[in-house]
Short mmCIF file of N, CA and C in Angstrom, two decimals:
data_model
loop_
_atom_site.label_atom_id
_atom_site.label_comp_id
_atom_site.label_asym_id
_atom_site.label_seq_id
_atom_site.Cartn_x
_atom_site.Cartn_y
_atom_site.Cartn_z
N GLN A 128 84.76 62.74 163.89
CA GLN A 128 85.82 62.22 162.91
C GLN A 128 87.29 62.68 163.78
N VAL A 129 88.20 62.12 163.19
CA VAL A 129 89.63 62.45 163.68
C VAL A 129 90.45 62.40 162.64
N GLU A 130 91.41 63.27 162.88
CA GLU A 130 92.62 63.22 162.02
C GLU A 130 94.02 63.80 162.56
N GLU A 131 95.03 62.81 162.22
CA GLU A 131 96.40 63.12 162.99
C GLU A 131 97.24 63.93 161.81
N SER A 132 98.11 64.54 162.86
CA SER A 132 99.28 65.12 162.06
C SER A 132 100.74 65.10 162.99
N GLY A 133 101.50 65.36 162.47
CA GLY A 133 102.94 65.70 163.25
C GLY A 133 103.80 64.76 163.21
N GLY A 134 103.72 63.52 162.34
CA GLY A 134 104.73 62.80 162.27
C GLY A 134 105.94 63.15 161.78
N GLY A 135 106.97 62.25 161.78
CA GLY A 135 108.23 62.72 161.26
C GLY A 135 109.25 61.91 161.40
N LEU A 136 110.39 62.07 161.03
CA LEU A 136 111.87 61.38 161.20
C LEU A 136 112.62 62.21 162.33
N VAL A 137 113.05 61.51 163.32
CA VAL A 137 113.67 62.15 164.33
C VAL A 137 114.87 61.13 164.82
N GLN A 138 115.71 61.66 165.56
CA GLN A 138 116.84 60.77 166.24
C GLN A 138 116.45 60.28 167.67
N ALA A 139 117.16 59.04 167.98
CA ALA A 139 117.00 58.48 169.26
C ALA A 139 117.11 59.58 170.47
N GLY A 140 116.23 59.80 171.22
CA GLY A 140 116.43 60.78 172.52
C GLY A 140 115.68 62.02 172.00
N ASP A 141 115.28 62.24 171.00
CA ASP A 141 114.49 63.33 170.40
C ASP A 141 113.09 63.40 170.98
N SER A 142 112.25 64.58 170.50
CA SER A 142 111.01 64.57 171.15
C SER A 142 110.13 65.08 169.72
N LEU A 143 108.80 64.63 169.96
CA LEU A 143 107.75 64.90 168.84
C LEU A 143 106.51 65.09 169.48
N ARG A 144 105.60 65.98 168.75
CA ARG A 144 104.31 66.05 169.23
C ARG A 144 103.01 65.58 168.19
N LEU A 145 102.29 64.78 168.21
CA LEU A 145 101.57 64.53 167.21
C LEU A 145 100.09 65.13 167.81
N SER A 146 99.41 65.53 166.73
CA SER A 146 98.22 66.11 167.01
C SER A 146 96.99 65.40 166.32
N CYS A 147 96.01 65.38 167.02
CA CYS A 147 94.63 65.04 166.59
C CYS A 147 93.42 65.71 166.49
N ALA A 148 92.90 66.29 165.42
CA ALA A 148 91.89 67.05 165.43
C ALA A 148 90.51 66.35 165.37
N VAL A 149 89.67 66.74 166.50
CA VAL A 149 88.51 66.02 166.42
C VAL A 149 87.19 66.87 166.17
N SER A 150 86.18 66.35 165.37
CA SER A 150 85.08 66.86 164.93
C SER A 150 84.00 66.16 165.30
N GLY A 151 82.91 66.80 165.61
CA GLY A 151 81.59 65.86 165.90
C GLY A 151 80.44 66.67 166.63
N ARG A 152 79.30 66.50 166.64
CA ARG A 152 78.50 67.26 167.42
C ARG A 152 78.46 66.83 168.82
N THR A 153 78.99 65.78 169.30
CA THR A 153 79.00 65.50 170.81
C THR A 153 80.03 66.05 171.49
N PHE A 154 80.92 66.72 170.75
CA PHE A 154 82.18 67.11 171.38
C PHE A 154 81.69 68.03 172.47
N PRO A 155 82.39 67.69 173.86
CA PRO A 155 83.71 67.05 174.17
C PRO A 155 83.35 65.54 174.75
N ALA A 156 82.03 65.31 174.50
CA ALA A 156 81.90 63.66 174.87
C ALA A 156 82.38 62.63 174.20
N TYR A 157 83.71 62.53 174.32
CA TYR A 157 84.72 61.58 173.68
C TYR A 157 85.63 60.81 174.44
N ALA A 158 85.80 59.56 174.14
CA ALA A 158 86.96 58.95 174.57
C ALA A 158 87.93 58.67 173.58
N MET A 159 89.26 58.97 173.98
CA MET A 159 90.36 58.89 172.65
C MET A 159 91.22 57.97 173.19
N GLY A 160 91.97 57.50 172.09
CA GLY A 160 93.09 56.74 172.26
C GLY A 160 94.06 56.76 171.05
N TRP A 161 95.44 56.55 171.42
CA TRP A 161 96.54 56.54 170.49
C TRP A 161 96.97 55.28 170.53
N PHE A 162 97.16 54.79 169.18
CA PHE A 162 97.61 53.41 168.92
C PHE A 162 98.75 53.30 168.11
N ARG A 163 99.57 52.48 167.82
CA ARG A 163 100.62 52.46 166.81
C ARG A 163 100.68 50.86 166.23
N GLN A 164 101.40 51.00 165.07
CA GLN A 164 101.47 49.75 164.32
C GLN A 164 102.80 49.68 163.42
N VAL A 165 103.33 48.53 163.56
CA VAL A 165 104.50 48.38 162.73
C VAL A 165 104.25 47.22 161.71
N PRO A 166 104.68 47.29 160.59
CA PRO A 166 104.27 46.05 159.55
C PRO A 166 104.35 44.82 160.04
N GLY A 167 103.41 43.95 159.89
CA GLY A 167 103.43 42.60 160.60
C GLY A 167 102.97 42.33 161.78
N LYS A 168 102.57 43.59 162.37
CA LYS A 168 102.15 43.36 163.93
C LYS A 168 100.84 43.95 164.15
N GLU A 169 100.08 43.39 165.10
CA GLU A 169 98.95 44.02 165.56
C GLU A 169 99.07 45.56 165.96
N ARG A 170 97.93 46.26 165.73
CA ARG A 170 97.75 47.67 166.23
C ARG A 170 97.89 47.64 167.68
N GLU A 171 98.80 48.43 168.17
CA GLU A 171 98.90 48.19 169.83
C GLU A 171 98.60 49.64 170.58
N PHE A 172 98.15 49.46 171.56
CA PHE A 172 97.62 50.71 172.58
C PHE A 172 98.71 51.32 173.07
N VAL A 173 98.89 52.50 172.97
CA VAL A 173 99.77 53.50 173.40
C VAL A 173 99.10 54.44 174.59
N GLY A 174 98.20 54.92 174.41
CA GLY A 174 97.42 55.80 175.63
C GLY A 174 96.02 55.90 175.39
N ALA A 175 95.31 56.33 176.23
CA ALA A 175 93.79 56.62 176.22
C ALA A 175 93.56 57.86 177.14
N PHE A 176 92.62 58.49 176.78
CA PHE A 176 92.08 59.97 177.24
C PHE A 176 90.58 59.93 177.40
N ASN A 177 90.22 60.54 178.46
CA ASN A 177 88.60 60.66 178.56
C ASN A 177 88.57 62.26 178.64
N TRP A 178 87.82 62.81 177.53
CA TRP A 178 87.78 64.25 177.42
C TRP A 178 87.15 64.92 178.41
N LEU A 179 85.82 64.20 178.99
CA LEU A 179 85.22 64.97 180.05
C LEU A 179 86.05 64.86 181.23
N GLY A 180 86.42 63.72 181.50
CA GLY A 180 87.15 63.58 182.98
C GLY A 180 88.49 64.03 182.98
N GLY A 181 89.03 64.20 181.69
CA GLY A 181 90.54 64.74 181.84
C GLY A 181 91.64 63.82 182.28
N ILE A 182 91.25 62.44 182.15
CA ILE A 182 91.92 61.40 182.70
C ILE A 182 92.77 60.48 181.56
N THR A 183 94.02 59.96 181.81
CA THR A 183 94.73 59.23 181.11
C THR A 183 95.15 57.97 181.36
N LYS A 184 95.53 57.05 180.49
CA LYS A 184 96.19 55.76 180.93
C LYS A 184 97.16 55.56 179.55
N TYR A 185 98.36 54.82 180.07
CA TYR A 185 99.42 54.65 179.07
C TYR A 185 99.92 53.20 179.27
N THR A 186 100.53 52.55 178.05
CA THR A 186 100.86 51.24 178.38
C THR A 186 102.24 51.57 178.80
N ASP A 187 102.93 50.50 179.56
CA ASP A 187 103.86 50.59 180.20
C ASP A 187 105.21 51.04 179.64
N SER A 188 105.30 50.88 178.16
CA SER A 188 106.42 51.01 177.43
C SER A 188 106.54 52.64 177.31
N VAL A 189 105.46 53.33 177.30
CA VAL A 189 105.76 54.69 177.16
C VAL A 189 105.62 55.74 178.32
N LYS A 190 105.19 54.97 179.66
CA LYS A 190 104.89 55.75 180.68
C LYS A 190 106.41 56.51 181.25
N GLY A 191 106.14 57.61 181.57
CA GLY A 191 107.07 58.65 181.88
C GLY A 191 107.99 59.30 180.52
N ARG A 192 107.35 58.83 179.39
CA ARG A 192 108.23 59.45 178.21
C ARG A 192 106.95 60.08 177.33
N PHE A 193 105.76 59.58 177.43
CA PHE A 193 104.67 60.03 176.54
C PHE A 193 103.56 60.88 177.21
N THR A 194 103.09 61.95 176.89
CA THR A 194 102.10 62.49 177.61
C THR A 194 100.80 63.02 176.78
N ILE A 195 99.73 62.54 177.09
CA ILE A 195 98.61 63.01 176.34
C ILE A 195 98.02 64.38 177.00
N SER A 196 97.67 65.17 175.91
CA SER A 196 96.97 66.53 176.53
C SER A 196 96.10 67.08 175.52
N ARG A 197 95.54 68.18 175.86
CA ARG A 197 94.17 68.50 174.82
C ARG A 197 94.18 70.12 175.04
N ASP A 198 93.62 70.56 174.02
CA ASP A 198 93.15 71.91 173.79
C ASP A 198 91.81 71.99 173.37
N ASN A 199 90.80 72.19 174.49
CA ASN A 199 89.38 72.38 174.06
C ASN A 199 89.08 73.14 172.95
N ALA A 200 89.59 74.48 172.97
CA ALA A 200 89.23 75.53 172.03
C ALA A 200 89.52 75.11 170.68
N LYS A 201 90.67 74.40 170.36
CA LYS A 201 90.99 73.78 169.03
C LYS A 201 90.23 72.45 168.78
N HIS A 202 89.82 71.86 169.78
CA HIS A 202 89.22 70.56 169.61
C HIS A 202 90.39 69.48 169.16
N THR A 203 91.51 69.42 169.78
CA THR A 203 92.68 68.99 169.54
C THR A 203 93.23 68.19 170.61
N LEU A 204 93.58 66.89 170.33
CA LEU A 204 94.31 66.30 171.39
C LEU A 204 95.74 65.88 170.77
N TYR A 205 96.66 65.97 171.82
CA TYR A 205 98.17 65.88 171.33
C TYR A 205 98.67 64.51 172.23
N LEU A 206 99.70 64.30 171.53
CA LEU A 206 100.61 62.94 172.01
C LEU A 206 101.95 63.65 172.13
N GLN A 207 102.62 64.05 173.04
CA GLN A 207 103.83 64.43 173.37
C GLN A 207 104.76 63.31 173.61
N MET A 208 105.68 63.06 172.60
CA MET A 208 106.70 61.84 172.66
C MET A 208 108.04 62.30 172.89
N ASN A 209 108.51 61.86 174.33
CA ASN A 209 109.91 62.65 174.73
C ASN A 209 110.70 61.14 174.65
N SER A 210 112.00 61.49 174.84
CA SER A 210 113.09 60.34 174.73
C SER A 210 112.63 59.30 173.97
N LEU A 211 112.59 59.59 172.50
CA LEU A 211 112.12 58.65 171.75
C LEU A 211 113.14 57.61 171.45
N LYS A 212 112.60 56.43 171.22
CA LYS A 212 113.47 55.36 171.03
C LYS A 212 113.27 54.54 169.54
N PRO A 213 114.30 53.96 169.07
CA PRO A 213 113.99 53.28 167.82
C PRO A 213 112.77 52.21 167.70
N ASP A 214 112.80 51.88 168.96
CA ASP A 214 111.48 50.99 169.11
C ASP A 214 110.08 51.48 169.06
N ASP A 215 110.06 52.91 169.17
CA ASP A 215 108.88 53.79 169.03
C ASP A 215 108.60 54.07 167.48
N THR A 216 109.40 53.66 166.57
CA THR A 216 109.05 53.74 164.97
C THR A 216 107.92 52.84 164.91
N ALA A 217 106.87 53.41 164.38
CA ALA A 217 105.69 52.99 163.86
C ALA A 217 104.58 53.92 163.26
N VAL A 218 103.61 53.60 162.58
CA VAL A 218 102.33 54.49 162.08
C VAL A 218 101.70 54.63 163.50
N TYR A 219 101.51 55.79 163.67
CA TYR A 219 100.49 56.12 164.99
C TYR A 219 99.18 56.66 164.49
N PHE A 220 98.27 56.15 165.14
CA PHE A 220 96.83 56.55 164.93
C PHE A 220 96.04 57.00 166.02
N CYS A 221 95.24 57.99 165.82
CA CYS A 221 94.34 58.47 166.82
C CYS A 221 92.93 57.91 166.39
N ALA A 222 92.27 57.60 167.72
CA ALA A 222 90.82 56.90 167.42
C ALA A 222 90.04 57.79 168.44
N GLY A 223 88.79 57.56 168.44
CA GLY A 223 87.79 58.16 169.14
C GLY A 223 86.48 57.52 169.15
N ARG A 224 85.74 57.51 170.19
CA ARG A 224 84.42 56.99 170.51
C ARG A 224 83.55 58.08 171.21
N ILE A 225 82.18 58.17 170.96
CA ILE A 225 81.44 59.00 171.76
C ILE A 225 81.20 58.27 173.11
N ASP A 226 81.43 59.26 174.14
CA ASP A 226 81.54 58.61 175.75
C ASP A 226 80.99 59.83 176.43
N TYR A 227 79.91 59.47 177.03
CA TYR A 227 79.35 60.59 177.97
C TYR A 227 79.77 60.34 179.47
N SER A 228 80.68 59.59 179.73
CA SER A 228 81.28 59.28 181.16
C SER A 228 82.60 60.28 181.04
N ASN A 229 82.81 60.55 182.56
CA ASN A 229 84.14 61.25 182.75
C ASN A 229 85.19 60.36 183.17
N SER A 230 84.92 58.96 183.10
CA SER A 230 85.88 58.00 183.67
C SER A 230 86.37 56.76 182.91
N HIS A 231 85.48 56.52 181.79
CA HIS A 231 85.84 55.37 180.77
C HIS A 231 87.13 55.68 180.09
N LEU A 232 88.04 54.71 180.21
CA LEU A 232 89.24 54.75 179.25
C LEU A 232 89.35 53.26 178.67
N TYR A 233 89.49 53.42 177.36
CA TYR A 233 89.67 52.22 176.38
C TYR A 233 90.82 51.94 176.00
N THR A 234 91.33 50.61 176.24
CA THR A 234 92.64 50.33 175.57
C THR A 234 92.58 49.12 174.50
N ASP A 235 91.51 48.88 174.07
CA ASP A 235 91.15 47.71 173.14
C ASP A 235 90.64 48.49 171.84
N LYS A 236 91.46 48.31 170.85
CA LYS A 236 91.32 48.96 169.67
C LYS A 236 89.76 48.78 169.18
N ARG A 237 89.26 47.58 169.39
CA ARG A 237 87.66 47.34 168.91
C ARG A 237 86.78 48.16 169.59
N ASP A 238 87.05 48.92 170.56
CA ASP A 238 86.36 49.75 171.54
C ASP A 238 86.08 51.15 170.61
N TYR A 239 86.67 51.34 169.63
CA TYR A 239 86.79 52.53 169.17
C TYR A 239 85.94 52.72 167.85
N ASP A 240 85.44 53.70 167.44
CA ASP A 240 84.38 53.74 166.27
C ASP A 240 85.21 54.85 164.93
N TYR A 241 86.15 55.56 165.42
CA TYR A 241 86.35 56.73 164.54
C TYR A 241 88.14 56.52 164.57
N TRP A 242 88.64 56.63 163.45
CA TRP A 242 90.07 56.24 163.35
C TRP A 242 90.66 57.25 162.17
N GLY A 243 91.88 58.02 162.40
CA GLY A 243 92.59 58.76 161.69
C GLY A 243 93.07 57.72 160.37
N GLN A 244 93.82 58.50 159.74
CA GLN A 244 94.56 57.92 158.68
C GLN A 244 96.02 57.26 159.06
N GLY A 245 96.46 57.81 160.02
CA GLY A 245 97.89 57.32 160.63
C GLY A 245 98.83 58.46 160.25
N THR A 246 99.83 58.35 161.03
CA THR A 246 100.98 59.43 160.62
C THR A 246 102.31 58.50 161.09
N GLN A 247 103.16 58.68 160.31
CA GLN A 247 104.39 57.86 160.53
C GLN A 247 105.35 58.45 161.25
N VAL A 248 105.92 57.99 162.39
CA VAL A 248 106.94 58.37 163.32
C VAL A 248 108.24 57.23 163.12
N THR A 249 109.24 57.70 162.71
CA THR A 249 110.53 56.93 162.67
C THR A 249 111.53 57.54 163.61
N VAL A 250 112.14 56.61 164.17
CA VAL A 250 113.22 57.06 165.09
C VAL A 250 114.33 56.40 164.84
N SER A 251 115.53 57.17 164.48
CA SER A 251 116.67 56.52 164.12
C SER A 251 117.47 56.31 165.30
N SER A 252 118.45 55.47 165.20
CA SER A 252 119.52 55.19 166.32
C SER A 252 121.00 55.98 166.11
#
């Protein structure tokens, strides 16, 4: 299971860090993803992380601004968001799936089995 936290209201240019607590007996054999969704639009991929391999992948619009990291002891994944823009406003979701590889990264929301409830991020101009 996964559970996000850390959303809020910030101004353009500010930073925010989202957290995703991960639980499950197969930990750390997980592939993780961050997605976001605005009303009326599809849930879109933001970034992916392979826990065993420690590798990441990002959508182009957040490259250089967002960073995924982890804390193994806390079983927690983070999404550090810097230089936030109003276009980043969305509900952000953490997703996970069991994965024993050290190289698989998943960008399609249909590949994930576990989802958090979402956390709202609002960036004002």
